Amino acid sequence: MLNKVELLSPAGDLERLKIACIYGADAIYFGGREYSLRANANNFSLEEIKEACSFAHSLGKRAYLTLNIVFHNEDIALVYDYIKQVVEAGIDAFIVSDLFLVKYIKENFKVEVHLSTQVSVTNMESVKFLKEMGVDRVVLAREVGRDDIKKIIDEVGLPIETFIHGAMCTFVSGRCVLSNYFTNRDSNRGGCAQICRFAFDINDEENFSMAVKDLNMSKYIKDMIEIGITSFKIEGRMRSPFYLAVVLSSYRRIIDAVLNDTLSDDLLNREVKILSKVSNRENSTHFYMKEADVSDQYYLGRGEPSNQDYLGIVIEKNDNLYTIRQRNYFELGDKIEIITPNMDIIDFDVDNLYNEKMESINKANIADSILKIKIDEDLPLYSMLRRPYL
Ligand code: SF4
């Protein structure tokens, strides 16, 4: 009998958190305005953390706060009171990278502490030590392979979280100073400018980049569940609500099928296809089955076309008349797909389209405009319209 596992989503703001909750995440991690990496994500005020926790809890989901910058002396004075306030807001766990926070939180509060991937934990002795300190879960370094993950789980028995999808660092996460060097933005204090993605030119030779392909573990989820991984983490607190909805739905369907013993090649191939379309980068399984090598890198440049597949979201319904907030161009006659929080994917031919005043129009060409469409389906709120992926 396989253990229930957790699908863990990032959220850069409250809107993304709500989308993640209704599109299949079991838990959501996000940063506060202080002490969190990803300074460019909007991040949550204390009031928003409270709202995030109650929304997540109302749907039976969990909420985790990242506190994983590299702490200097000047960061410490106010963090204790901040943690107290976040605990009162209802947080379920802190994701930390500094050991003084493990000690402080475990001695003073009844919430979980997860050790961040920023610590680069790669071996079972470290995990044993962290377990003795009271850490409840370790997010392993992305650079740990399958056999080592299994050995750590079998030998130590502490819940283990691993990344399954999203961007990777060229260098071991948390040990890169490219951004600091080139832009004076500290990647370990939330300011990474993603310098490794830039094209470099050395001695007039061809341009090259240090960019790695994205991680995509969809084909190995069954194996990852079988070896005992507890939590499956999606990268990307700055990803769009559409990206989150598509990626979470796919992994939700795969995980549920594995747990129900109904995973088929057809289902898996379909989800692999969807996941490859939503991302604008190539992907790989990196370190899981082998040492990462040249096939996991770009080296000689890459295209990154912007994704305009997200056409709109259902924000109101009145019987079969749906109010849509438009995102990208579509027109009468287009064949589109509708994805729903129920995990359905519905084909639809756009055979009617109205503006907000119910005047008939033939194209949706104004970003963020409000449109109306009649659709003979019972769609939940927050269903999304997209270009066909299947
Ligand atoms: S520059 Fe690249 S490798 Fe370095 S921290 Fe940023 S994303 Fe990671």
mmCIF file of C-alpha atoms and ligand atoms in Angstrom:
data_model
loop_
_atom_site.group_PDB
_atom_site.id
_atom_site.type_symbol
_atom_site.label_atom_id
_atom_site.label_comp_id
_atom_site.label_asym_id
_atom_site.label_seq_id
_atom_site.Cartn_x
_atom_site.Cartn_y
_atom_site.Cartn_z
ATOM 1 C CA MET A 1 0.000 0.000 0.000
ATOM 2 C CA LEU A 2 1.488 3.334 -1.067
ATOM 3 C CA ASN A 3 1.601 6.259 1.335
ATOM 4 C CA LYS A 4 -0.383 9.379 0.580
ATOM 5 C CA VAL A 5 2.003 12.034 -0.718
ATOM 6 C CA GLU A 6 1.905 15.814 -0.847
ATOM 7 C CA LEU A 7 1.860 17.955 -3.988
ATOM 8 C CA LEU A 8 3.479 21.237 -2.943
ATOM 9 C CA SER A 9 2.994 24.424 -4.936
ATOM 10 C CA PRO A 10 4.697 27.790 -4.873
ATOM 11 C CA ALA A 11 2.696 31.009 -4.705
ATOM 12 C CA GLY A 12 4.013 34.510 -5.350
ATOM 13 C CA ASP A 13 0.831 36.236 -4.168
ATOM 14 C CA LEU A 14 -2.657 35.525 -2.830
ATOM 15 C CA GLU A 15 -4.199 35.059 -6.281
ATOM 16 C CA ARG A 16 -1.670 32.363 -7.136
ATOM 17 C CA LEU A 17 -2.159 30.733 -3.738
ATOM 18 C CA LYS A 18 -5.906 30.452 -4.323
ATOM 19 C CA ILE A 19 -5.394 29.062 -7.834
ATOM 20 C CA ALA A 20 -2.883 26.525 -6.472
ATOM 21 C CA CYS A 21 -5.326 25.421 -3.761
ATOM 22 C CA ILE A 22 -8.193 24.855 -6.183
ATOM 23 C CA TYR A 23 -6.056 23.265 -8.906
ATOM 24 C CA GLY A 24 -4.858 20.310 -6.869
ATOM 25 C CA ALA A 25 -2.038 21.369 -4.528
ATOM 26 C CA ASP A 26 -2.058 19.749 -1.084
ATOM 27 C CA ALA A 27 0.133 22.468 0.374
ATOM 28 C CA ILE A 28 1.463 25.859 -0.691
ATOM 29 C CA TYR A 29 4.730 27.611 0.167
ATOM 30 C CA PHE A 30 5.258 31.333 -0.071
ATOM 31 C CA GLY A 31 7.489 34.093 1.233
ATOM 32 C CA GLY A 32 6.740 36.921 3.616
ATOM 33 C CA ARG A 33 7.827 40.470 2.923
ATOM 34 C CA GLU A 34 10.880 39.741 5.074
ATOM 35 C CA TYR A 35 13.474 36.971 5.216
ATOM 36 C CA SER A 36 12.478 35.169 2.046
ATOM 37 C CA LEU A 37 14.312 34.383 -1.159
ATOM 38 C CA ARG A 38 12.652 35.497 -4.415
ATOM 39 C CA ALA A 39 12.572 39.195 -3.604
ATOM 40 C CA ASN A 40 10.897 39.758 -6.977
ATOM 41 C CA ALA A 41 7.825 37.729 -6.094
ATOM 42 C CA ASN A 42 5.232 40.021 -4.550
ATOM 43 C CA ASN A 43 5.443 38.153 -1.264
ATOM 44 C CA PHE A 44 2.921 38.249 1.548
ATOM 45 C CA SER A 45 2.244 40.832 4.262
ATOM 46 C CA LEU A 46 1.213 39.519 7.691
ATOM 47 C CA GLU A 47 -2.438 40.215 6.862
ATOM 48 C CA GLU A 48 -2.053 38.257 3.613
ATOM 49 C CA ILE A 49 -0.340 35.377 5.432
ATOM 50 C CA LYS A 50 -3.383 35.199 7.705
ATOM 51 C CA GLU A 51 -5.748 35.191 4.729
ATOM 52 C CA ALA A 52 -3.581 32.633 2.913
ATOM 53 C CA CYS A 53 -3.618 30.276 5.919
ATOM 54 C CA SER A 54 -7.381 30.511 6.413
ATOM 55 C CA PHE A 55 -8.094 30.018 2.705
ATOM 56 C CA ALA A 56 -5.769 27.001 2.518
ATOM 57 C CA HIS A 57 -7.176 25.495 5.741
ATOM 58 C CA SER A 58 -10.760 25.999 4.585
ATOM 59 C CA LEU A 59 -9.964 23.591 1.713
ATOM 60 C CA GLY A 60 -7.990 21.175 3.885
ATOM 61 C CA LYS A 61 -4.600 22.354 2.537
ATOM 62 C CA ARG A 62 -1.453 23.369 4.423
ATOM 63 C CA ALA A 63 0.524 26.616 4.272
ATOM 64 C CA TYR A 64 4.317 26.970 4.650
ATOM 65 C CA LEU A 65 6.371 30.140 4.958
ATOM 66 C CA THR A 66 9.919 30.399 3.630
ATOM 67 C CA LEU A 67 12.468 32.016 5.953
ATOM 68 C CA ASN A 68 15.507 31.036 3.949
ATOM 69 C CA ILE A 69 17.733 34.014 3.285
ATOM 70 C CA VAL A 70 21.311 33.909 4.519
ATOM 71 C CA PHE A 71 20.936 35.626 7.893
ATOM 72 C CA HIS A 72 23.421 38.296 8.979
ATOM 73 C CA ASN A 73 23.540 39.793 12.487
ATOM 74 C CA GLU A 74 21.333 42.707 11.520
ATOM 75 C CA ASP A 75 18.579 40.337 10.343
ATOM 76 C CA ILE A 76 18.188 38.612 13.688
ATOM 77 C CA ALA A 77 16.770 41.231 16.074
ATOM 78 C CA LEU A 78 13.294 41.376 14.545
ATOM 79 C CA VAL A 79 12.896 37.804 13.308
ATOM 80 C CA TYR A 80 11.738 36.361 16.633
ATOM 81 C CA ASP A 81 8.721 38.612 16.878
ATOM 82 C CA TYR A 82 7.994 38.068 13.189
ATOM 83 C CA ILE A 83 7.919 34.289 13.669
ATOM 84 C CA LYS A 84 5.515 34.668 16.599
ATOM 85 C CA GLN A 85 3.166 36.747 14.472
ATOM 86 C CA VAL A 86 3.313 34.263 11.591
ATOM 87 C CA VAL A 87 2.540 31.387 13.962
ATOM 88 C CA GLU A 88 -0.474 33.356 15.232
ATOM 89 C CA ALA A 89 -1.538 33.864 11.614
ATOM 90 C CA GLY A 90 -1.922 30.076 11.381
ATOM 91 C CA ILE A 91 1.141 28.854 9.458
ATOM 92 C CA ASP A 92 1.710 25.068 9.414
ATOM 93 C CA ALA A 93 5.467 25.050 8.823
ATOM 94 C CA PHE A 94 8.506 27.267 8.306
ATOM 95 C CA ILE A 95 11.046 26.446 5.607
ATOM 96 C CA VAL A 96 14.372 27.577 7.071
ATOM 97 C CA SER A 97 18.006 27.473 6.076
ATOM 98 C CA ASP A 98 19.715 28.669 9.266
ATOM 99 C CA LEU A 99 20.041 26.237 12.190
ATOM 100 C CA PHE A 100 19.400 28.883 14.860
ATOM 101 C CA LEU A 101 15.845 29.095 13.522
ATOM 102 C CA VAL A 102 15.341 25.338 13.894
ATOM 103 C CA LYS A 103 16.297 25.601 17.574
ATOM 104 C CA TYR A 104 14.248 28.724 18.229
ATOM 105 C CA ILE A 105 11.071 27.567 16.486
ATOM 106 C CA LYS A 106 11.101 24.026 17.910
ATOM 107 C CA GLU A 107 11.725 25.306 21.464
ATOM 108 C CA ASN A 108 8.948 27.885 21.344
ATOM 109 C CA PHE A 109 6.160 26.817 18.997
ATOM 110 C CA LYS A 110 4.209 23.759 17.924
ATOM 111 C CA VAL A 111 4.728 24.146 14.171
ATOM 112 C CA GLU A 112 6.799 22.094 11.779
ATOM 113 C CA VAL A 113 10.242 23.130 10.611
ATOM 114 C CA HIS A 114 11.386 22.065 7.145
ATOM 115 C CA LEU A 115 15.016 22.457 6.181
ATOM 116 C CA SER A 116 15.354 24.390 2.930
ATOM 117 C CA THR A 117 17.092 23.079 -0.178
ATOM 118 C CA GLN A 118 19.374 26.111 0.239
ATOM 119 C CA VAL A 119 21.292 24.077 2.833
ATOM 120 C CA SER A 120 22.236 21.557 0.090
ATOM 121 C CA VAL A 121 21.621 18.431 2.179
ATOM 122 C CA THR A 122 22.923 15.489 0.149
ATOM 123 C CA ASN A 123 23.679 12.672 2.611
ATOM 124 C CA MET A 124 22.099 10.562 5.348
ATOM 125 C CA GLU A 125 24.439 11.653 8.153
ATOM 126 C CA SER A 126 23.269 15.243 7.691
ATOM 127 C CA VAL A 127 19.648 14.118 7.689
ATOM 128 C CA LYS A 128 20.210 12.071 10.896
ATOM 129 C CA PHE A 129 21.776 15.127 12.552
ATOM 130 C CA LEU A 130 18.863 17.327 11.474
ATOM 131 C CA LYS A 131 16.360 14.774 12.762
ATOM 132 C CA GLU A 132 18.077 14.859 16.165
ATOM 133 C CA MET A 133 17.787 18.658 16.143
ATOM 134 C CA GLY A 134 14.019 18.368 15.738
ATOM 135 C CA VAL A 135 13.706 19.139 12.018
ATOM 136 C CA ASP A 136 10.416 17.660 10.771
ATOM 137 C CA ARG A 137 11.284 17.418 7.078
ATOM 138 C CA VAL A 138 14.303 17.931 4.817
ATOM 139 C CA VAL A 139 14.089 19.379 1.329
ATOM 140 C CA LEU A 140 16.994 17.594 -0.302
ATOM 141 C CA ALA A 141 19.389 19.319 -2.678
ATOM 142 C CA ARG A 142 18.239 18.981 -6.267
ATOM 143 C CA GLU A 143 21.549 17.278 -6.993
ATOM 144 C CA VAL A 144 20.758 14.036 -5.093
ATOM 145 C CA GLY A 145 20.070 10.964 -7.239
ATOM 146 C CA ARG A 146 17.424 8.307 -6.810
ATOM 147 C CA ASP A 147 19.505 5.673 -4.980
ATOM 148 C CA ASP A 148 20.800 8.195 -2.473
ATOM 149 C CA ILE A 149 17.281 9.536 -1.844
ATOM 150 C CA LYS A 150 16.063 5.986 -1.205
ATOM 151 C CA LYS A 151 18.961 5.217 1.117
ATOM 152 C CA ILE A 152 18.328 8.401 3.128
ATOM 153 C CA ILE A 153 14.620 7.539 3.482
ATOM 154 C CA ASP A 154 15.299 3.891 4.392
ATOM 155 C CA GLU A 155 18.099 4.633 6.874
ATOM 156 C CA VAL A 156 16.815 7.780 8.588
ATOM 157 C CA GLY A 157 13.040 7.679 8.275
ATOM 158 C CA LEU A 158 12.581 11.467 8.246
ATOM 159 C CA PRO A 159 10.008 12.847 5.758
ATOM 160 C CA ILE A 160 11.812 13.908 2.584
ATOM 161 C CA GLU A 161 10.749 16.542 0.067
ATOM 162 C CA THR A 162 12.205 16.791 -3.432
ATOM 163 C CA PHE A 163 11.686 19.097 -6.393
ATOM 164 C CA ILE A 164 9.803 17.558 -9.308
ATOM 165 C CA HIS A 165 9.281 20.428 -11.733
ATOM 166 C CA GLY A 166 10.676 23.811 -12.705
ATOM 167 C CA ALA A 167 13.888 25.743 -13.058
ATOM 168 C CA MET A 168 17.231 24.475 -11.808
ATOM 169 C CA CYS A 169 20.348 26.336 -10.746
ATOM 170 C CA THR A 170 23.493 25.773 -12.805
ATOM 171 C CA PHE A 171 25.383 25.743 -9.535
ATOM 172 C CA VAL A 172 24.311 23.859 -6.421
ATOM 173 C CA SER A 173 21.381 25.941 -5.138
ATOM 174 C CA GLY A 174 22.498 28.534 -2.635
ATOM 175 C CA ARG A 175 26.157 28.399 -3.597
ATOM 176 C CA CYS A 176 26.225 30.766 -6.553
ATOM 177 C CA VAL A 177 27.590 34.297 -6.642
ATOM 178 C CA LEU A 178 27.211 35.032 -10.366
ATOM 179 C CA SER A 179 24.352 37.409 -9.677
ATOM 180 C CA ASN A 180 26.244 39.144 -6.868
ATOM 181 C CA TYR A 181 29.300 39.540 -9.098
ATOM 182 C CA PHE A 182 27.609 40.835 -12.243
ATOM 183 C CA THR A 183 24.692 42.840 -10.847
ATOM 184 C CA ASN A 184 25.373 43.319 -7.137
ATOM 185 C CA ARG A 185 22.120 41.464 -6.478
ATOM 186 C CA ASP A 186 22.556 38.740 -3.884
ATOM 187 C CA SER A 187 21.022 35.427 -4.960
ATOM 188 C CA ASN A 188 21.125 34.201 -1.379
ATOM 189 C CA ARG A 189 19.104 37.149 -0.168
ATOM 190 C CA GLY A 190 16.402 36.929 -2.813
ATOM 191 C CA GLY A 191 17.909 38.996 -5.608
ATOM 192 C CA CYS A 192 19.125 36.463 -8.216
ATOM 193 C CA ALA A 193 19.236 38.084 -11.675
ATOM 194 C CA GLN A 194 19.537 34.627 -13.345
ATOM 195 C CA ILE A 195 22.909 35.457 -14.853
ATOM 196 C CA CYS A 196 23.460 31.815 -15.795
ATOM 197 C CA ARG A 197 20.690 32.235 -18.411
ATOM 198 C CA PHE A 198 22.570 35.054 -20.205
ATOM 199 C CA ALA A 199 24.494 34.526 -23.450
ATOM 200 C CA PHE A 200 28.245 34.879 -22.840
ATOM 201 C CA ASP A 201 30.792 35.660 -25.517
ATOM 202 C CA ILE A 202 34.359 34.586 -24.948
ATOM 203 C CA ASN A 203 37.189 35.527 -27.336
ATOM 204 C CA ASP A 204 34.808 36.114 -30.239
ATOM 205 C CA GLU A 205 33.920 32.435 -30.224
ATOM 206 C CA GLU A 206 30.290 31.373 -30.421
ATOM 207 C CA ASN A 207 28.019 32.638 -27.645
ATOM 208 C CA PHE A 208 27.374 30.166 -24.882
ATOM 209 C CA SER A 209 25.206 30.126 -21.778
ATOM 210 C CA MET A 210 25.444 28.216 -18.525
ATOM 211 C CA ALA A 211 21.689 27.688 -18.466
ATOM 212 C CA VAL A 212 20.363 24.296 -17.470
ATOM 213 C CA LYS A 213 17.167 22.783 -18.813
ATOM 214 C CA ASP A 214 14.162 22.743 -16.498
ATOM 215 C CA LEU A 215 13.376 19.782 -14.269
ATOM 216 C CA ASN A 216 10.415 17.561 -15.230
ATOM 217 C CA MET A 217 9.954 14.359 -13.207
ATOM 218 C CA SER A 218 6.514 13.390 -14.537
ATOM 219 C CA LYS A 219 7.753 10.044 -15.912
ATOM 220 C CA TYR A 220 9.259 9.063 -12.556
ATOM 221 C CA ILE A 221 6.479 10.047 -10.144
ATOM 222 C CA LYS A 222 5.433 6.413 -9.646
ATOM 223 C CA ASP A 223 8.976 5.429 -8.734
ATOM 224 C CA MET A 224 9.368 8.471 -6.486
ATOM 225 C CA ILE A 225 6.205 7.538 -4.583
ATOM 226 C CA GLU A 226 7.342 3.918 -4.309
ATOM 227 C CA ILE A 227 10.720 4.815 -2.792
ATOM 228 C CA GLY A 228 8.916 6.800 -0.083
ATOM 229 C CA ILE A 229 9.310 10.502 -0.908
ATOM 230 C CA THR A 230 6.770 12.471 1.162
ATOM 231 C CA SER A 231 6.420 15.767 -0.675
ATOM 232 C CA PHE A 232 6.677 16.678 -4.362
ATOM 233 C CA LYS A 233 7.657 20.287 -4.833
ATOM 234 C CA ILE A 234 7.041 22.552 -7.817
ATOM 235 C CA GLU A 235 9.555 25.388 -8.294
ATOM 236 C CA GLY A 236 8.535 28.912 -9.150
ATOM 237 C CA ARG A 237 7.071 31.531 -6.851
ATOM 238 C CA MET A 238 7.070 33.943 -9.786
ATOM 239 C CA ARG A 239 5.239 31.620 -12.194
ATOM 240 C CA SER A 240 1.846 32.705 -13.554
ATOM 241 C CA PRO A 241 -1.527 31.427 -12.266
ATOM 242 C CA PHE A 242 -2.017 29.684 -15.633
ATOM 243 C CA TYR A 243 1.322 27.866 -15.392
ATOM 244 C CA LEU A 244 0.491 26.751 -11.852
ATOM 245 C CA ALA A 245 -2.975 25.530 -12.831
ATOM 246 C CA VAL A 246 -1.669 23.474 -15.763
ATOM 247 C CA VAL A 247 1.348 22.008 -13.974
ATOM 248 C CA LEU A 248 -0.527 21.215 -10.757
ATOM 249 C CA SER A 249 -3.434 19.593 -12.617
ATOM 250 C CA SER A 250 -1.080 17.339 -14.540
ATOM 251 C CA TYR A 251 0.845 16.194 -11.486
ATOM 252 C CA ARG A 252 -2.426 15.825 -9.534
ATOM 253 C CA ARG A 253 -3.758 13.435 -12.207
ATOM 254 C CA ILE A 254 -0.493 11.461 -12.282
ATOM 255 C CA ILE A 255 -0.192 11.188 -8.479
ATOM 256 C CA ASP A 256 -3.855 10.213 -8.047
ATOM 257 C CA ALA A 257 -3.561 7.600 -10.788
ATOM 258 C CA VAL A 258 -0.470 6.104 -9.134
ATOM 259 C CA LEU A 259 -2.185 5.998 -5.728
ATOM 260 C CA ASN A 260 -5.368 4.488 -7.230
ATOM 261 C CA ASP A 261 -3.308 2.045 -9.272
ATOM 262 C CA THR A 262 -4.825 3.347 -12.522
ATOM 263 C CA LEU A 263 -1.761 4.943 -14.127
ATOM 264 C CA SER A 264 -1.645 3.962 -17.821
ATOM 265 C CA ASP A 265 0.861 4.789 -20.566
ATOM 266 C CA ASP A 266 -1.873 6.824 -22.295
ATOM 267 C CA LEU A 267 -2.502 8.968 -19.232
ATOM 268 C CA LEU A 268 1.192 9.489 -18.587
ATOM 269 C CA ASN A 269 1.979 10.376 -22.217
ATOM 270 C CA ARG A 270 -0.883 12.850 -22.237
ATOM 271 C CA GLU A 271 0.403 14.613 -19.105
ATOM 272 C CA VAL A 272 3.989 14.624 -20.393
ATOM 273 C CA LYS A 273 2.708 16.331 -23.540
ATOM 274 C CA ILE A 274 0.780 18.945 -21.551
ATOM 275 C CA LEU A 275 3.749 19.686 -19.287
ATOM 276 C CA SER A 276 6.079 20.087 -22.249
ATOM 277 C CA LYS A 277 3.726 22.652 -23.817
ATOM 278 C CA VAL A 278 3.180 24.912 -20.828
ATOM 279 C CA SER A 279 6.859 25.557 -20.257
ATOM 280 C CA ASN A 280 8.880 27.583 -22.714
ATOM 281 C CA ARG A 281 12.082 25.691 -21.940
ATOM 282 C CA GLU A 282 13.311 22.189 -22.695
ATOM 283 C CA ASN A 283 13.347 19.851 -19.746
ATOM 284 C CA SER A 284 15.193 16.882 -18.299
ATOM 285 C CA THR A 285 15.254 14.606 -15.252
ATOM 286 C CA HIS A 286 18.725 15.866 -14.308
ATOM 287 C CA PHE A 287 20.307 13.947 -11.404
ATOM 288 C CA TYR A 288 17.572 11.378 -10.676
ATOM 289 C CA MET A 289 18.907 8.412 -12.667
ATOM 290 C CA LYS A 290 22.404 9.598 -13.608
ATOM 291 C CA GLU A 291 24.908 12.384 -13.095
ATOM 292 C CA ALA A 292 23.671 15.455 -14.967
ATOM 293 C CA ASP A 293 25.690 15.968 -18.150
ATOM 294 C CA VAL A 294 25.817 17.976 -21.370
ATOM 295 C CA SER A 295 22.348 16.771 -22.376
ATOM 296 C CA ASP A 296 20.907 18.665 -19.409
ATOM 297 C CA GLN A 297 22.481 21.981 -20.418
ATOM 298 C CA TYR A 298 21.869 24.500 -23.171
ATOM 299 C CA TYR A 299 25.448 25.767 -23.665
ATOM 300 C CA LEU A 300 24.861 27.168 -27.155
ATOM 301 C CA GLY A 301 21.867 29.361 -26.572
ATOM 302 C CA ARG A 302 18.192 28.646 -26.480
ATOM 303 C CA GLY A 303 14.930 30.107 -27.642
ATOM 304 C CA GLU A 304 12.415 31.155 -25.033
ATOM 305 C CA PRO A 305 9.285 32.282 -26.880
ATOM 306 C CA SER A 306 6.675 33.878 -24.658
ATOM 307 C CA ASN A 307 3.728 31.616 -23.963
ATOM 308 C CA GLN A 308 0.434 33.048 -25.221
ATOM 309 C CA ASP A 309 -1.647 29.935 -24.680
ATOM 310 C CA TYR A 310 -3.600 31.339 -21.731
ATOM 311 C CA LEU A 311 -6.738 32.897 -23.218
ATOM 312 C CA GLY A 312 -8.818 33.762 -20.155
ATOM 313 C CA ILE A 313 -10.318 32.752 -16.821
ATOM 314 C CA VAL A 314 -13.947 32.305 -15.742
ATOM 315 C CA ILE A 315 -14.693 34.924 -13.069
ATOM 316 C CA GLU A 316 -18.504 34.749 -12.977
ATOM 317 C CA LYS A 317 -21.249 32.428 -14.198
ATOM 318 C CA ASN A 318 -24.941 32.740 -14.800
ATOM 319 C CA ASP A 319 -26.349 29.394 -15.976
ATOM 320 C CA ASN A 320 -24.409 28.751 -19.157
ATOM 321 C CA LEU A 321 -23.320 32.380 -19.680
ATOM 322 C CA TYR A 322 -19.754 32.767 -18.453
ATOM 323 C CA THR A 323 -17.900 36.001 -17.712
ATOM 324 C CA ILE A 324 -14.269 35.713 -18.722
ATOM 325 C CA ARG A 325 -11.265 37.917 -17.996
ATOM 326 C CA GLN A 326 -9.312 37.787 -21.276
ATOM 327 C CA ARG A 327 -5.517 37.261 -21.343
ATOM 328 C CA ASN A 328 -4.439 36.545 -24.935
ATOM 329 C CA TYR A 329 -5.885 36.908 -28.403
ATOM 330 C CA PHE A 330 -8.519 34.494 -29.690
ATOM 331 C CA GLU A 331 -11.402 34.802 -32.095
ATOM 332 C CA LEU A 332 -14.624 33.233 -33.340
ATOM 333 C CA GLY A 333 -13.961 29.881 -34.977
ATOM 334 C CA ASP A 334 -10.928 29.020 -32.783
ATOM 335 C CA LYS A 335 -10.738 25.550 -31.296
ATOM 336 C CA ILE A 336 -9.735 25.868 -27.666
ATOM 337 C CA GLU A 337 -9.549 23.806 -24.477
ATOM 338 C CA ILE A 338 -11.068 24.604 -21.101
ATOM 339 C CA ILE A 339 -9.335 23.295 -17.980
ATOM 340 C CA THR A 340 -11.244 23.134 -14.724
ATOM 341 C CA PRO A 341 -10.440 22.825 -11.022
ATOM 342 C CA ASN A 342 -12.175 19.414 -11.267
ATOM 343 C CA MET A 343 -9.206 18.342 -13.426
ATOM 344 C CA ASP A 344 -11.335 18.110 -16.573
ATOM 345 C CA ILE A 345 -10.094 19.174 -20.009
ATOM 346 C CA ILE A 346 -12.982 20.166 -22.295
ATOM 347 C CA ASP A 347 -12.769 20.903 -26.039
ATOM 348 C CA PHE A 348 -14.714 23.975 -27.166
ATOM 349 C CA ASP A 349 -15.218 25.675 -30.541
ATOM 350 C CA VAL A 350 -15.590 29.435 -30.030
ATOM 351 C CA ASP A 351 -18.956 29.948 -31.740
ATOM 352 C CA ASN A 352 -20.094 33.023 -29.786
ATOM 353 C CA LEU A 353 -18.384 35.936 -28.098
ATOM 354 C CA TYR A 354 -19.714 39.102 -26.444
ATOM 355 C CA ASN A 355 -18.249 42.161 -24.818
ATOM 356 C CA GLU A 356 -19.220 43.257 -21.312
ATOM 357 C CA LYS A 357 -22.373 44.984 -22.658
ATOM 358 C CA MET A 358 -23.463 41.738 -24.380
ATOM 359 C CA GLU A 359 -22.723 43.140 -27.836
ATOM 360 C CA SER A 360 -21.595 40.436 -30.234
ATOM 361 C CA ILE A 361 -17.883 40.666 -31.167
ATOM 362 C CA ASN A 362 -15.708 38.453 -33.366
ATOM 363 C CA LYS A 363 -12.358 38.646 -31.595
ATOM 364 C CA ALA A 364 -10.933 38.982 -28.088
ATOM 365 C CA ASN A 365 -8.028 41.315 -28.607
ATOM 366 C CA ILE A 366 -7.885 43.548 -25.538
ATOM 367 C CA ALA A 367 -5.821 42.121 -22.687
ATOM 368 C CA ASP A 368 -7.648 41.973 -19.358
ATOM 369 C CA SER A 369 -10.975 42.952 -20.953
ATOM 370 C CA ILE A 370 -14.183 41.387 -19.665
ATOM 371 C CA LEU A 371 -15.939 39.069 -22.121
ATOM 372 C CA LYS A 372 -18.995 36.840 -22.069
ATOM 373 C CA ILE A 373 -19.320 33.436 -23.718
ATOM 374 C CA LYS A 374 -22.148 30.875 -23.735
ATOM 375 C CA ILE A 375 -20.784 27.400 -23.099
ATOM 376 C CA ASP A 376 -23.040 24.348 -22.735
ATOM 377 C CA GLU A 377 -21.029 22.885 -19.862
ATOM 378 C CA ASP A 378 -21.213 23.247 -16.094
ATOM 379 C CA LEU A 379 -17.866 24.959 -15.515
ATOM 380 C CA PRO A 380 -16.662 25.870 -12.011
ATOM 381 C CA LEU A 381 -15.384 29.394 -11.339
ATOM 382 C CA TYR A 382 -11.691 29.813 -12.175
ATOM 383 C CA SER A 383 -11.864 27.401 -15.101
ATOM 384 C CA MET A 384 -9.310 28.551 -17.680
ATOM 385 C CA LEU A 385 -9.420 28.810 -21.484
ATOM 386 C CA ARG A 386 -6.249 27.882 -23.344
ATOM 387 C CA ARG A 387 -4.909 26.987 -26.802
ATOM 388 C CA PRO A 388 -5.303 23.228 -27.429
ATOM 389 C CA TYR A 389 -2.516 21.107 -25.903
ATOM 390 C CA LEU A 390 -3.934 17.711 -26.871
HETATM 391 S S1 SF4 B 1 22.533 32.840 -11.457
HETATM 392 FE FE1 SF4 B 1 21.653 30.886 -12.093
HETATM 393 S S2 SF4 B 1 22.828 29.316 -10.953
HETATM 394 FE FE2 SF4 B 1 23.182 31.302 -9.941
HETATM 395 S S3 SF4 B 1 21.630 31.391 -8.291
HETATM 396 FE FE3 SF4 B 1 20.773 32.441 -10.091
HETATM 397 S S4 SF4 B 1 19.561 30.810 -11.179
HETATM 398 FE FE4 SF4 B 1 20.998 29.795 -9.732
#
